[in-house]
PDB file of C-alpha atoms in Angstrom:
ATOM      1  CA  MET A   7    -127.296 -31.961  97.154  1.00  0.00           C
ATOM      2  CA  MET A   8    -127.332 -32.011  93.557  1.00  0.00           C
ATOM      3  CA  LYS A   9    -124.697 -29.899  92.887  1.00  0.00           C
ATOM      4  CA  GLY A  10    -122.248 -31.990  94.547  1.00  0.00           C
ATOM      5  CA  VAL A  11    -123.344 -35.070  92.129  1.00  0.00           C
ATOM      6  CA  PRO A  12    -121.591 -33.760  89.094  1.00  0.00           C
ATOM      7  CA  TYR A  13    -118.316 -33.147  91.572  1.00  0.00           C
ATOM      8  CA  LEU A  14    -118.732 -36.860  92.761  1.00  0.00           C
ATOM      9  CA  VAL A  15    -119.464 -38.172  89.178  1.00  0.00           C
ATOM     10  CA  THR A  16    -116.065 -36.259  88.108  1.00  0.00           C
ATOM     11  CA  VAL A  17    -113.925 -37.796  90.912  1.00  0.00           C
ATOM     12  CA  ALA A  18    -115.581 -41.230  90.298  1.00  0.00           C
ATOM     13  CA  ILE A  19    -114.275 -40.597  86.521  1.00  0.00           C
ATOM     14  CA  LEU A  20    -110.702 -39.671  87.300  1.00  0.00           C
ATOM     15  CA  ALA A  21    -110.192 -42.402  89.718  1.00  0.00           C
ATOM     16  CA  LEU A  22    -111.387 -44.940  87.246  1.00  0.00           C
ATOM     17  CA  ALA A  23    -109.263 -43.504  84.681  1.00  0.00           C
ATOM     18  CA  PHE A  24    -106.382 -43.929  87.069  1.00  0.00           C
ATOM     19  CA  SER A  25    -106.987 -47.197  88.148  1.00  0.00           C
ATOM     20  CA  LEU A  26    -107.288 -48.387  84.091  1.00  0.00           C
ATOM     21  CA  ALA A  27    -103.880 -46.476  83.743  1.00  0.00           C
ATOM     22  CA  SER A  28    -101.960 -48.157  86.903  1.00  0.00           C
ATOM     23  CA  ALA A  29    -103.368 -51.379  85.716  1.00  0.00           C
ATOM     24  CA  TYR A  30    -101.953 -50.944  82.252  1.00  0.00           C
ATOM     25  CA  ASP A  31     -98.185 -49.489  83.843  1.00  0.00           C
ATOM     26  CA  PRO A  32     -95.603 -52.457  82.657  1.00  0.00           C
ATOM     27  CA  SER A  33     -94.106 -54.597  85.673  1.00  0.00           C
ATOM     28  CA  PRO A  34     -90.202 -54.586  85.944  1.00  0.00           C
ATOM     29  CA  LEU A  35     -88.788 -57.496  84.045  1.00  0.00           C
ATOM     30  CA  GLN A  36     -85.139 -56.698  85.507  1.00  0.00           C
ATOM     31  CA  ASP A  37     -83.563 -54.797  88.471  1.00  0.00           C
ATOM     32  CA  PHE A  38     -83.804 -51.442  86.579  1.00  0.00           C
ATOM     33  CA  CYS A  39     -84.555 -50.022  83.013  1.00  0.00           C
ATOM     34  CA  VAL A  40     -83.504 -46.217  82.975  1.00  0.00           C
ATOM     35  CA  ALA A  41     -85.249 -44.584  80.535  1.00  0.00           C
ATOM     36  CA  THR A  42     -84.119 -43.998  77.116  1.00  0.00           C
ATOM     37  CA  GLU A  43     -85.708 -42.046  73.925  1.00  0.00           C
ATOM     38  CA  ASN A  44     -87.407 -44.396  71.290  1.00  0.00           C
ATOM     39  CA  ALA A  45     -87.360 -47.326  73.546  1.00  0.00           C
ATOM     40  CA  ASN A  46     -90.221 -49.795  73.762  1.00  0.00           C
ATOM     41  CA  SER A  47     -91.160 -51.197  77.253  1.00  0.00           C
ATOM     42  CA  GLY A  48     -92.626 -54.561  78.297  1.00  0.00           C
ATOM     43  CA  GLY A  49     -96.086 -55.055  79.641  1.00  0.00           C
ATOM     44  CA  THR A  50     -99.323 -55.908  78.213  1.00  0.00           C
ATOM     45  CA  PRO A  51     -98.937 -58.175  74.865  1.00  0.00           C
ATOM     46  CA  LEU A  52    -100.323 -56.217  71.869  1.00  0.00           C
ATOM     47  CA  GLN A  53    -100.391 -58.927  69.612  1.00  0.00           C
ATOM     48  CA  ASP A  54    -100.979 -62.812  70.297  1.00  0.00           C
ATOM     49  CA  PHE A  55     -97.304 -63.660  71.181  1.00  0.00           C
ATOM     50  CA  CYS A  56     -93.709 -61.799  71.287  1.00  0.00           C
ATOM     51  CA  VAL A  57     -90.875 -64.276  70.847  1.00  0.00           C
ATOM     52  CA  ALA A  58     -87.860 -62.890  72.615  1.00  0.00           C
ATOM     53  CA  ILE A  59     -84.549 -62.435  70.706  1.00  0.00           C
ATOM     54  CA  ASN A  60     -80.927 -61.245  71.954  1.00  0.00           C
ATOM     55  CA  ASN A  61     -79.945 -57.641  69.832  1.00  0.00           C
ATOM     56  CA  THR A  62     -76.334 -57.363  70.834  1.00  0.00           C
ATOM     57  CA  ASN A  63     -76.103 -54.878  68.310  1.00  0.00           C
ATOM     58  CA  SER A  64     -78.420 -52.504  69.947  1.00  0.00           C
ATOM     59  CA  ALA A  65     -77.437 -49.939  72.600  1.00  0.00           C
ATOM     60  CA  VAL A  66     -80.877 -49.504  73.378  1.00  0.00           C
ATOM     61  CA  PHE A  67     -82.210 -51.776  76.310  1.00  0.00           C
ATOM     62  CA  VAL A  68     -86.039 -52.714  76.657  1.00  0.00           C
ATOM     63  CA  ASN A  69     -87.986 -53.877  79.924  1.00  0.00           C
ATOM     64  CA  GLY A  70     -88.062 -57.407  78.731  1.00  0.00           C
ATOM     65  CA  LYS A  71     -86.609 -58.733  75.605  1.00  0.00           C
ATOM     66  CA  PHE A  72     -86.736 -57.826  71.819  1.00  0.00           C
ATOM     67  CA  CYS A  73     -89.235 -59.410  69.964  1.00  0.00           C
ATOM     68  CA  LYS A  74     -88.650 -61.951  67.227  1.00  0.00           C
ATOM     69  CA  ASP A  75     -90.115 -61.338  63.835  1.00  0.00           C
ATOM     70  CA  PRO A  76     -93.306 -63.346  63.630  1.00  0.00           C
ATOM     71  CA  THR A  77     -92.647 -64.954  60.457  1.00  0.00           C
ATOM     72  CA  LEU A  78     -89.786 -66.412  61.575  1.00  0.00           C
ATOM     73  CA  VAL A  79     -91.099 -67.930  64.911  1.00  0.00           C
ATOM     74  CA  THR A  80     -91.148 -71.473  65.165  1.00  0.00           C
ATOM     75  CA  ALA A  81     -92.882 -74.482  67.910  1.00  0.00           C
ATOM     76  CA  ASN A  82     -88.858 -74.689  68.952  1.00  0.00           C
ATOM     77  CA  ASP A  83     -89.318 -71.015  70.390  1.00  0.00           C
ATOM     78  CA  PHE A  84     -92.032 -72.355  73.015  1.00  0.00           C
ATOM     79  CA  PHE A  85     -90.449 -75.599  73.798  1.00  0.00           C
ATOM     80  CA  PHE A  86     -87.933 -76.504  76.825  1.00  0.00           C
ATOM     81  CA  SER A  87     -86.723 -79.708  77.206  1.00  0.00           C
ATOM     82  CA  GLY A  88     -84.951 -81.582  80.093  1.00  0.00           C
ATOM     83  CA  LEU A  89     -86.625 -81.256  83.554  1.00  0.00           C
ATOM     84  CA  ASN A  90     -86.881 -84.825  83.617  1.00  0.00           C
ATOM     85  CA  ILE A  91     -83.160 -85.017  84.589  1.00  0.00           C
ATOM     86  CA  PRO A  92     -82.286 -84.597  88.038  1.00  0.00           C
ATOM     87  CA  GLY A  93     -80.086 -81.441  88.997  1.00  0.00           C
ATOM     88  CA  ASN A  94     -76.409 -81.696  90.683  1.00  0.00           C
ATOM     89  CA  THR A  95     -76.857 -81.421  94.093  1.00  0.00           C
ATOM     90  CA  ALA A  96     -73.199 -82.072  94.718  1.00  0.00           C
ATOM     91  CA  ALA A  97     -71.939 -78.879  92.975  1.00  0.00           C
ATOM     92  CA  ASN A  98     -72.415 -76.586  95.837  1.00  0.00           C
ATOM     93  CA  LYS A  99     -72.021 -76.470  99.890  1.00  0.00           C
ATOM     94  CA  VAL A 100     -75.864 -76.560 100.475  1.00  0.00           C
ATOM     95  CA  GLY A 101     -77.099 -79.656  98.568  1.00  0.00           C
ATOM     96  CA  SER A 102     -79.482 -78.341  96.313  1.00  0.00           C
ATOM     97  CA  SER A 103     -79.836 -77.686  92.675  1.00  0.00           C
ATOM     98  CA  VAL A 104     -82.401 -75.091  90.890  1.00  0.00           C
ATOM     99  CA  ASN A 105     -83.061 -75.664  87.197  1.00  0.00           C
ATOM    100  CA  LEU A 106     -84.830 -72.246  85.799  1.00  0.00           C
ATOM    101  CA  VAL A 107     -86.845 -71.913  82.684  1.00  0.00           C
ATOM    102  CA  ASN A 108     -87.075 -68.559  82.172  1.00  0.00           C
ATOM    103  CA  VAL A 109     -87.517 -66.477  78.883  1.00  0.00           C
ATOM    104  CA  ASP A 110     -83.596 -66.619  78.356  1.00  0.00           C
ATOM    105  CA  LYS A 111     -83.869 -70.386  78.059  1.00  0.00           C
ATOM    106  CA  LEU A 112     -87.552 -70.480  76.140  1.00  0.00           C
ATOM    107  CA  PRO A 113     -88.151 -67.366  74.218  1.00  0.00           C
ATOM    108  CA  GLY A 114     -91.703 -68.119  73.891  1.00  0.00           C
ATOM    109  CA  LEU A 115     -92.370 -66.884  77.538  1.00  0.00           C
ATOM    110  CA  ASN A 116     -91.360 -63.255  76.276  1.00  0.00           C
ATOM    111  CA  THR A 117     -94.048 -60.740  77.977  1.00  0.00           C
ATOM    112  CA  LEU A 118     -96.166 -63.807  79.119  1.00  0.00           C
ATOM    113  CA  GLY A 119     -95.616 -63.140  82.695  1.00  0.00           C
ATOM    114  CA  ILE A 120     -94.765 -66.715  83.927  1.00  0.00           C
ATOM    115  CA  SER A 121     -91.699 -69.197  84.401  1.00  0.00           C
ATOM    116  CA  LEU A 122     -91.044 -72.542  85.780  1.00  0.00           C
ATOM    117  CA  ALA A 123     -88.255 -74.248  87.717  1.00  0.00           C
ATOM    118  CA  ARG A 124     -87.319 -77.679  88.983  1.00  0.00           C
ATOM    119  CA  LEU A 125     -85.671 -77.868  92.272  1.00  0.00           C
ATOM    120  CA  ASP A 126     -83.647 -80.854  93.118  1.00  0.00           C
ATOM    121  CA  PHE A 127     -82.710 -81.442  97.199  1.00  0.00           C
ATOM    122  CA  ALA A 128     -79.840 -83.864  98.260  1.00  0.00           C
ATOM    123  CA  PRO A 129     -80.885 -85.102 102.157  1.00  0.00           C
ATOM    124  CA  TYR A 130     -80.785 -82.239 104.476  1.00  0.00           C
ATOM    125  CA  GLY A 131     -80.332 -80.131 101.291  1.00  0.00           C
ATOM    126  CA  LEU A 132     -81.211 -76.126 101.349  1.00  0.00           C
ATOM    127  CA  ASN A 133     -82.313 -73.471  99.230  1.00  0.00           C
ATOM    128  CA  PRO A 134     -81.365 -70.838 101.309  1.00  0.00           C
ATOM    129  CA  PRO A 135     -83.081 -67.859 102.036  1.00  0.00           C
ATOM    130  CA  HIS A 136     -83.609 -65.912  99.101  1.00  0.00           C
ATOM    131  CA  THR A 137     -86.351 -63.725  97.176  1.00  0.00           C
ATOM    132  CA  HIS A 138     -87.541 -63.046  93.855  1.00  0.00           C
ATOM    133  CA  PRO A 139     -88.294 -59.509  93.588  1.00  0.00           C
ATOM    134  CA  ARG A 140     -90.143 -59.826  90.252  1.00  0.00           C
ATOM    135  CA  GLY A 141     -92.332 -62.685  91.048  1.00  0.00           C
ATOM    136  CA  THR A 142     -94.550 -64.923  93.259  1.00  0.00           C
ATOM    137  CA  GLU A 143     -93.723 -68.261  93.645  1.00  0.00           C
ATOM    138  CA  LEU A 144     -95.743 -71.355  93.663  1.00  0.00           C
ATOM    139  CA  LEU A 145     -94.300 -74.594  95.102  1.00  0.00           C
ATOM    140  CA  VAL A 146     -95.317 -78.405  94.684  1.00  0.00           C
ATOM    141  CA  VAL A 147     -93.511 -81.275  96.225  1.00  0.00           C
ATOM    142  CA  ILE A 148     -93.162 -84.257  94.019  1.00  0.00           C
ATOM    143  CA  GLU A 149     -90.971 -86.265  96.168  1.00  0.00           C
ATOM    144  CA  GLY A 150     -89.722 -85.987  99.315  1.00  0.00           C
ATOM    145  CA  THR A 151     -90.450 -83.738 102.477  1.00  0.00           C
ATOM    146  CA  LEU A 152     -89.455 -80.305 102.725  1.00  0.00           C
ATOM    147  CA  LEU A 153     -89.582 -77.641 105.700  1.00  0.00           C
ATOM    148  CA  VAL A 154     -90.463 -74.218 103.960  1.00  0.00           C
ATOM    149  CA  GLY A 155     -91.336 -70.874 105.152  1.00  0.00           C
ATOM    150  CA  PHE A 156     -91.226 -66.982 104.146  1.00  0.00           C
ATOM    151  CA  VAL A 157     -90.597 -63.898 106.467  1.00  0.00           C
ATOM    152  CA  THR A 158     -92.897 -60.827 106.251  1.00  0.00           C
ATOM    153  CA  SER A 159     -92.079 -57.280 106.072  1.00  0.00           C
ATOM    154  CA  ASN A 160     -92.008 -55.613 109.225  1.00  0.00           C
ATOM    155  CA  PRO A 161     -92.795 -56.832 111.543  1.00  0.00           C
ATOM    156  CA  ASN A 162     -90.846 -59.838 110.642  1.00  0.00           C
ATOM    157  CA  LYS A 163     -93.187 -62.580 110.882  1.00  0.00           C
ATOM    158  CA  LEU A 164     -92.032 -66.375 110.223  1.00  0.00           C
ATOM    159  CA  PHE A 165     -94.863 -68.369 108.076  1.00  0.00           C
ATOM    160  CA  THR A 166     -93.690 -72.070 108.114  1.00  0.00           C
ATOM    161  CA  LYS A 167     -94.813 -75.530 106.897  1.00  0.00           C
ATOM    162  CA  VAL A 168     -93.446 -79.203 106.461  1.00  0.00           C
ATOM    163  CA  LEU A 169     -94.599 -80.048 103.130  1.00  0.00           C
ATOM    164  CA  ASN A 170     -94.913 -83.908 101.793  1.00  0.00           C
ATOM    165  CA  LYS A 171     -95.333 -85.237  98.120  1.00  0.00           C
ATOM    166  CA  GLY A 172     -98.316 -83.358  96.359  1.00  0.00           C
ATOM    167  CA  ASP A 173     -98.465 -80.396  99.251  1.00  0.00           C
ATOM    168  CA  VAL A 174     -98.551 -76.947  97.515  1.00  0.00           C
ATOM    169  CA  PHE A 175     -97.042 -73.646  99.265  1.00  0.00           C
ATOM    170  CA  VAL A 176     -97.096 -69.911  98.037  1.00  0.00           C
ATOM    171  CA  PHE A 177     -94.132 -67.447  98.520  1.00  0.00           C
ATOM    172  CA  PRO A 178     -95.603 -64.074  97.860  1.00  0.00           C
ATOM    173  CA  ILE A 179     -93.568 -61.705  95.674  1.00  0.00           C
ATOM    174  CA  GLY A 180     -90.424 -59.949  97.126  1.00  0.00           C
ATOM    175  CA  LEU A 181     -90.573 -62.016 100.442  1.00  0.00           C
ATOM    176  CA  ILE A 182     -87.554 -63.814 101.882  1.00  0.00           C
ATOM    177  CA  HIS A 183     -87.933 -67.819 101.687  1.00  0.00           C
ATOM    178  CA  PHE A 184     -86.291 -71.222 101.926  1.00  0.00           C
ATOM    179  CA  GLN A 185     -86.892 -74.737 101.256  1.00  0.00           C
ATOM    180  CA  PHE A 186     -85.088 -77.505 103.450  1.00  0.00           C
ATOM    181  CA  ASN A 187     -85.061 -80.964 102.895  1.00  0.00           C
ATOM    182  CA  VAL A 188     -85.754 -82.424 106.213  1.00  0.00           C
ATOM    183  CA  GLY A 189     -85.750 -86.065 105.128  1.00  0.00           C
ATOM    184  CA  GLN A 190     -83.167 -88.710 104.626  1.00  0.00           C
ATOM    185  CA  THR A 191     -84.046 -89.529 100.882  1.00  0.00           C
ATOM    186  CA  ASN A 192     -83.910 -87.271  98.009  1.00  0.00           C
ATOM    187  CA  ALA A 193     -86.541 -84.540  97.496  1.00  0.00           C
ATOM    188  CA  VAL A 194     -88.017 -82.651  94.251  1.00  0.00           C
ATOM    189  CA  ALA A 195     -90.137 -79.769  93.705  1.00  0.00           C
ATOM    190  CA  PHE A 196     -91.429 -77.770  90.787  1.00  0.00           C
ATOM    191  CA  ALA A 197     -92.228 -74.384  90.995  1.00  0.00           C
ATOM    192  CA  GLY A 198     -94.208 -71.932  88.582  1.00  0.00           C
ATOM    193  CA  LEU A 199     -93.243 -67.790  88.958  1.00  0.00           C
ATOM    194  CA  SER A 200     -95.361 -65.297  88.088  1.00  0.00           C
ATOM    195  CA  SER A 201     -92.695 -63.476  85.957  1.00  0.00           C
ATOM    196  CA  GLN A 202     -90.706 -64.128  82.859  1.00  0.00           C
ATOM    197  CA  ASN A 203     -87.687 -63.403  84.464  1.00  0.00           C
ATOM    198  CA  PRO A 204     -88.144 -63.370  88.310  1.00  0.00           C
ATOM    199  CA  GLY A 205     -84.972 -62.409  89.804  1.00  0.00           C
ATOM    200  CA  LEU A 206     -83.018 -63.870  92.461  1.00  0.00           C
ATOM    201  CA  ILE A 207     -81.251 -62.323  95.638  1.00  0.00           C
ATOM    202  CA  THR A 208     -79.690 -65.021  97.560  1.00  0.00           C
ATOM    203  CA  ILE A 209     -79.353 -63.425 101.049  1.00  0.00           C
ATOM    204  CA  ALA A 210     -75.934 -64.355 102.627  1.00  0.00           C
ATOM    205  CA  ASN A 211     -74.334 -63.944  99.156  1.00  0.00           C
ATOM    206  CA  ALA A 212     -75.716 -60.581  98.284  1.00  0.00           C
ATOM    207  CA  VAL A 213     -74.762 -59.532 101.668  1.00  0.00           C
ATOM    208  CA  PHE A 214     -71.430 -61.554 102.246  1.00  0.00           C
ATOM    209  CA  GLY A 215     -70.579 -61.915  98.532  1.00  0.00           C
ATOM    210  CA  SER A 216     -71.243 -58.647  96.699  1.00  0.00           C
ATOM    211  CA  ASN A 217     -68.841 -56.815  94.351  1.00  0.00           C
ATOM    212  CA  PRO A 218     -67.181 -54.902  95.175  1.00  0.00           C
ATOM    213  CA  PRO A 219     -67.955 -55.970  98.983  1.00  0.00           C
ATOM    214  CA  ILE A 220     -69.861 -53.923 101.209  1.00  0.00           C
ATOM    215  CA  ASN A 221     -67.933 -51.665 103.848  1.00  0.00           C
ATOM    216  CA  LEU A 222     -66.848 -54.179 106.952  1.00  0.00           C
ATOM    217  CA  ASP A 223     -67.988 -51.253 109.556  1.00  0.00           C
ATOM    218  CA  VAL A 224     -71.719 -51.748 107.854  1.00  0.00           C
ATOM    219  CA  LEU A 225     -71.866 -55.182 108.098  1.00  0.00           C
ATOM    220  CA  ALA A 226     -70.370 -55.746 111.219  1.00  0.00           C
ATOM    221  CA  LYS A 227     -72.831 -52.835 113.071  1.00  0.00           C
ATOM    222  CA  ALA A 228     -75.581 -54.410 111.326  1.00  0.00           C
ATOM    223  CA  PHE A 229     -75.106 -57.932 112.377  1.00  0.00           C
ATOM    224  CA  GLN A 230     -73.503 -56.834 115.701  1.00  0.00           C
ATOM    225  CA  LEU A 231     -70.334 -58.939 114.590  1.00  0.00           C
ATOM    226  CA  ASP A 232     -66.733 -58.675 114.932  1.00  0.00           C
ATOM    227  CA  LYS A 233     -64.836 -57.476 112.107  1.00  0.00           C
ATOM    228  CA  ASN A 234     -62.832 -60.739 111.893  1.00  0.00           C
ATOM    229  CA  VAL A 235     -65.926 -62.484 112.006  1.00  0.00           C
ATOM    230  CA  VAL A 236     -67.316 -60.424 109.016  1.00  0.00           C
ATOM    231  CA  GLU A 237     -64.169 -60.963 106.946  1.00  0.00           C
ATOM    232  CA  TYR A 238     -64.025 -64.799 107.530  1.00  0.00           C
ATOM    233  CA  LEU A 239     -67.775 -64.697 106.043  1.00  0.00           C
ATOM    234  CA  GLN A 240     -67.198 -62.663 103.167  1.00  0.00           C
ATOM    235  CA  LYS A 241     -64.269 -65.131 102.431  1.00  0.00           C
ATOM    236  CA  GLN A 242     -67.167 -67.865 102.588  1.00  0.00           C
ATOM    237  CA  PHE A 243     -68.741 -66.359  99.753  1.00  0.00           C
TER     238      PHE A 243
END
């Protein structure tokens, strides 16, 4: 019995080391980050803050943004103004507008793993089915009534709910979800996302509006549609 104790202790220590190593593995901040020598990756902050700065002169891309010299950081790097302004819901066919405040608009978000969005909906406006590949979304309704939902990975189960003013709903990371204004008045919501750059894949746009377009035979067979219908859908996007 005692001979097995050192073995169990060793396994426990290795398991703990592996879990700690995994916990500090940096999460992706873009769709991919191909390895290159002498590149720093994003992840757990190693100082109080790391204000983003765009460096177009460098051929090296990091998993996130380059850090601004801390001595040059100002309060404005942590400030954004304008979320009190309603979005233009008439600018698209779906009748919604999303104003995302991510690291591109608020440099102080760099490495902090959070962003914010204002969502405006015209009557019966829709934020169409989409995913955020790098962030969970927490939505709170400020005005109006929204039908919201998300679909799980296989088997594809739909979780849906009608939200009123003050209601909150969470959309788990990477899952297809939507918000639809079922009221006859404008609706407003705010969303927090667990990434400085959560990403956005709008399903219809990605499938029918990719550049270059996906092969007609692939889409026709996948959706069980006639090729003429697929071509029509591609023209819409």
